[in-house]
CSV table of C-alpha atoms in Angstrom, one decimal:
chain,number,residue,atom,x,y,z
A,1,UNK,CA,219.6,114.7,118.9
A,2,UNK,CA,219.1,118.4,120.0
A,3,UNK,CA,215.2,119.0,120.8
A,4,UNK,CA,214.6,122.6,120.3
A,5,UNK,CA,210.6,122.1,120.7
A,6,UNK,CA,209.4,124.2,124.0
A,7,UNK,CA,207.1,121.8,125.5
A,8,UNK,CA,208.8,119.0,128.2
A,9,UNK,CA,209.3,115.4,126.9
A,10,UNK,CA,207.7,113.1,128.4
A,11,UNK,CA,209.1,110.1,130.9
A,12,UNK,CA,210.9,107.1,128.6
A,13,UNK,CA,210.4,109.7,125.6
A,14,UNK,CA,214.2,110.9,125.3
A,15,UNK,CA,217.2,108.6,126.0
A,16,UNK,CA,220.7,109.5,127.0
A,17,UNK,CA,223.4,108.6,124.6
A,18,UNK,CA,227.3,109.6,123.7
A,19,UNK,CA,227.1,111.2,119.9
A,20,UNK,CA,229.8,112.7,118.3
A,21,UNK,CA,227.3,115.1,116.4
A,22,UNK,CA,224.1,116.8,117.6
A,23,UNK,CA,220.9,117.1,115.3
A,24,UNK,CA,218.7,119.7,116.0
A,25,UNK,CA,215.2,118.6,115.9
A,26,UNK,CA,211.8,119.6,116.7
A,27,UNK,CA,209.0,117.9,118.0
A,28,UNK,CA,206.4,117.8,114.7
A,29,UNK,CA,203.2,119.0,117.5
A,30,UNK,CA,205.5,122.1,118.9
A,31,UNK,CA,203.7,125.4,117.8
A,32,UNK,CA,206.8,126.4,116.3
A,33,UNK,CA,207.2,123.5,114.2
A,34,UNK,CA,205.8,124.6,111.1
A,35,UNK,CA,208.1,127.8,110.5
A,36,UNK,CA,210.9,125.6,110.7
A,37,UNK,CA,212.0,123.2,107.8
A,38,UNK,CA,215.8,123.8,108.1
A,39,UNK,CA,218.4,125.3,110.4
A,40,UNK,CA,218.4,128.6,108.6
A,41,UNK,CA,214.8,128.5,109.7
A,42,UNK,CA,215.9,128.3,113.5
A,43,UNK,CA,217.7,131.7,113.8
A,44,UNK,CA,214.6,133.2,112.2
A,45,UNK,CA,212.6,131.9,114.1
A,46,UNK,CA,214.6,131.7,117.5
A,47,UNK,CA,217.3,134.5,117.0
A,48,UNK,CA,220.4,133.7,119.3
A,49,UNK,CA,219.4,129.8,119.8
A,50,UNK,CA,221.7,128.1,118.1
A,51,UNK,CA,224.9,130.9,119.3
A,52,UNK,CA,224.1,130.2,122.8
A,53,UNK,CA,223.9,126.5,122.2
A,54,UNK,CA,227.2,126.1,120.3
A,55,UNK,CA,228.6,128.3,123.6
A,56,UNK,CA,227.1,125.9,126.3
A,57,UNK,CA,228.5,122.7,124.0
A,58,UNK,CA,231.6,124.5,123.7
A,59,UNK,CA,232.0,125.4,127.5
A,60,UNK,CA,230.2,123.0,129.6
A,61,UNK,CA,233.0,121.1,130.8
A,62,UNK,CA,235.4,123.8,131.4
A,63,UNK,CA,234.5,124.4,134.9
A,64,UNK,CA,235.4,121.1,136.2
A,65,UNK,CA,238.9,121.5,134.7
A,66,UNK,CA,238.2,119.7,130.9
A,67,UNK,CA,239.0,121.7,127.9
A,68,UNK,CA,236.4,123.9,126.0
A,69,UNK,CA,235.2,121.6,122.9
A,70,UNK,CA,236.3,122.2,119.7
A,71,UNK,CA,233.9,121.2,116.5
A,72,UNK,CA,233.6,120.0,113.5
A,73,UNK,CA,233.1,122.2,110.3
A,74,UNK,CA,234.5,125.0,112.2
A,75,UNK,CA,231.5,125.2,114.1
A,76,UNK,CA,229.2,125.7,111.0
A,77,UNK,CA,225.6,124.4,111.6
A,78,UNK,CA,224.6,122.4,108.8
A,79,UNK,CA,221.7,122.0,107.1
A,80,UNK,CA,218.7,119.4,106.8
A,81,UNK,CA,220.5,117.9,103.5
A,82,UNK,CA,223.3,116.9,105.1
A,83,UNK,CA,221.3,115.5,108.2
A,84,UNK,CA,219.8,113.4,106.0
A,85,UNK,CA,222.5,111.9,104.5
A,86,UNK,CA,224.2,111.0,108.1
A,87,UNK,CA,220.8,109.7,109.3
A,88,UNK,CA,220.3,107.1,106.2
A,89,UNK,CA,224.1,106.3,107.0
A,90,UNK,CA,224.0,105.4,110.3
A,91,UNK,CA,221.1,103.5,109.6
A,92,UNK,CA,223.1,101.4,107.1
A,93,UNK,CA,225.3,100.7,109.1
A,94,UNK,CA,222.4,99.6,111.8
A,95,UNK,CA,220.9,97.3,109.2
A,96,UNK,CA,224.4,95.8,108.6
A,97,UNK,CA,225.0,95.3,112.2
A,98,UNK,CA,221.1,93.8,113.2
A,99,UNK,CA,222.2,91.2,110.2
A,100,UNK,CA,225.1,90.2,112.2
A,101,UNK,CA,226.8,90.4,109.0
A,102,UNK,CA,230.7,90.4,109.5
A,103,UNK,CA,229.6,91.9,113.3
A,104,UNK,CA,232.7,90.4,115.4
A,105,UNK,CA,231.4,87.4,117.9
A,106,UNK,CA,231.9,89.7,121.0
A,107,UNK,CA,229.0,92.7,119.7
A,108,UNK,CA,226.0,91.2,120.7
A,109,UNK,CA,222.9,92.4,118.7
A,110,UNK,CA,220.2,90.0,120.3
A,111,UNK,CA,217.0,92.0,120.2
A,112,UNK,CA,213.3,91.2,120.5
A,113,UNK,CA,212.1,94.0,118.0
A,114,UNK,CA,214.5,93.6,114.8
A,115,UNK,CA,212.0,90.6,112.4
A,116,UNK,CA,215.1,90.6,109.9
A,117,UNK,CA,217.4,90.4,112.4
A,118,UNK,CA,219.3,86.9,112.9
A,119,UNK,CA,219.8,87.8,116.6
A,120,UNK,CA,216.2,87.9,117.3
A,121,UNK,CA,215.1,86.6,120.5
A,122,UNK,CA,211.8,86.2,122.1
A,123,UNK,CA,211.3,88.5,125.2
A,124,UNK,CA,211.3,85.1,127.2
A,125,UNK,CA,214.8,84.3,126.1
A,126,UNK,CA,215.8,88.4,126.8
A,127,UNK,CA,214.3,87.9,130.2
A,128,UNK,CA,216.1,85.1,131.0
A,129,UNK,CA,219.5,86.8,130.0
A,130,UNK,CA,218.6,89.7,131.9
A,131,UNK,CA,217.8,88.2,135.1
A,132,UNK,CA,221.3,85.9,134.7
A,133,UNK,CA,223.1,88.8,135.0
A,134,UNK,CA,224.4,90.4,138.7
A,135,UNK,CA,222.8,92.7,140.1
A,136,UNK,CA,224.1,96.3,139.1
A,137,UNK,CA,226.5,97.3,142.6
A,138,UNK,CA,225.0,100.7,144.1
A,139,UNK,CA,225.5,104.0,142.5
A,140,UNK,CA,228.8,106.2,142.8
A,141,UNK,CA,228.7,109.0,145.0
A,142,UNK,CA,228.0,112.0,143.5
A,143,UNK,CA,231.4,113.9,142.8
A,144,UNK,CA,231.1,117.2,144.6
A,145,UNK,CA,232.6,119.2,141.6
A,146,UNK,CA,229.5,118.7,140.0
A,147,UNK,CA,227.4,120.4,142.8
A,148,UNK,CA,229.5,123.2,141.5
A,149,UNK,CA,227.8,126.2,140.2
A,150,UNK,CA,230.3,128.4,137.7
A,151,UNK,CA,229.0,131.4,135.5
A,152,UNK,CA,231.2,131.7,132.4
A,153,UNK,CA,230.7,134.6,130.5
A,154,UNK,CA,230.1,134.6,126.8
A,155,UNK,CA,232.9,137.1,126.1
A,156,UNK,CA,235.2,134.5,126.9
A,157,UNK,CA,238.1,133.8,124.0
A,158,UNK,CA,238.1,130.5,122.4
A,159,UNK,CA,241.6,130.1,123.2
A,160,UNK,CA,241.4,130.7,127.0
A,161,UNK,CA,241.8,126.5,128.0
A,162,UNK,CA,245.0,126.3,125.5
C-alpha cells in the first residue's frame, strides 16, 4: 500500500513487500482522514500528491541506470471500487492458498495464526523450524551507487530512457 496519512508509522507497523500495484491509503486517525473516501478526494484535498507520486514511481530507478517505469491503465489512478475488487481477490486467492488446496508441495504455508488453515503449526513447532535453519551470512555491502544523490527534474519527457 501507499500511506498518504501525515503522521510516522510506528516500528513493526509497515512491512516491506514487492507489489505490482500500489493502494493509496490513509491511516483512519490521520486528521485528514475524514475528507477523503476516494482518490478523487485526494487531489482535493492534497493538490499535486498523487502527480508527484506517479513522478517519483515513474523515476526512481532511473538514476542508477534502470528504465523510468511504465504503468498500468496509462497511469490513470483508480478509484476505491476497483480497490475493492482487487483486495477481495487477492484475498481469495490467500484463503485458497492457507487451505493448501491444489498449493504445489514446494509453497510452504505453515503458519501459527491461520485456525482454518491445514498448515497450522503451533509456535513451538515454528520455533523449532526457525532455529533449524543457518544462520543468515552477514549483510551485502552497501552498493555505492545508492549513496548517490541525483535531482531529476519534473520536466523530464517520458521517453527520455527509450
Amino acid at each position: 500500500g501507499l500511506e498518504i496519512s501525515r503522521g510516522l508509522l510506528r516500528s513493526k507497523q509497515w512491512y516491506q513487500r514487492r507489489v505490482r500495484g500500489k493502494i493509496v491509503c490513509i491511516d483512519r486517525n490521520d486528521p485528514l482522514a475524514e475528507q477523503m473516501n476516494d482518490i478523487t478526494d485526494v487531489e482535493k484535498v492534497m493538490p499535486g500528491y498523487l502527480e508527484a507520486t506517479r513522478d517519483w514511481f515513474r523515476i526512481y530507478k532511473f538514476p542508477t541506470g534502470k528504465p523510468m517505469n511504465e504503468f498500468a491503465f496509462n497511469g490513470e489512478w483508480k478509484d476505491k471500487a476497483f480497490a475493492e475488487r482487487v483486495i477481495k481477490e487477492t484475498n481469495e486467492y490467500w484463503k485458497v492458498l492457507v487451505s493448501n488446496k491444489g498449493v504445489a508441495d514446494d509453497v510452504a504455508t505453515k503458519n501459527t495464526s491461520v485456525q482454518n488453515s491445514n498448515a497450522l503449526i503451533t509456535v513451538d513447532e515454528a520455533t523449532q523450524i526457525l532455529n533449524s535453519q543457518p544462520v543468515a551470512a552477514a549483510a551485502a555491502a552497501v552498493e555505492a551507487s545508492t549513496q548517490n544523490q541525483v535531482f531529476v527534474k519534473r520536466t523530464i519527457p517520458e521517453n527520455v530512457c527509450c
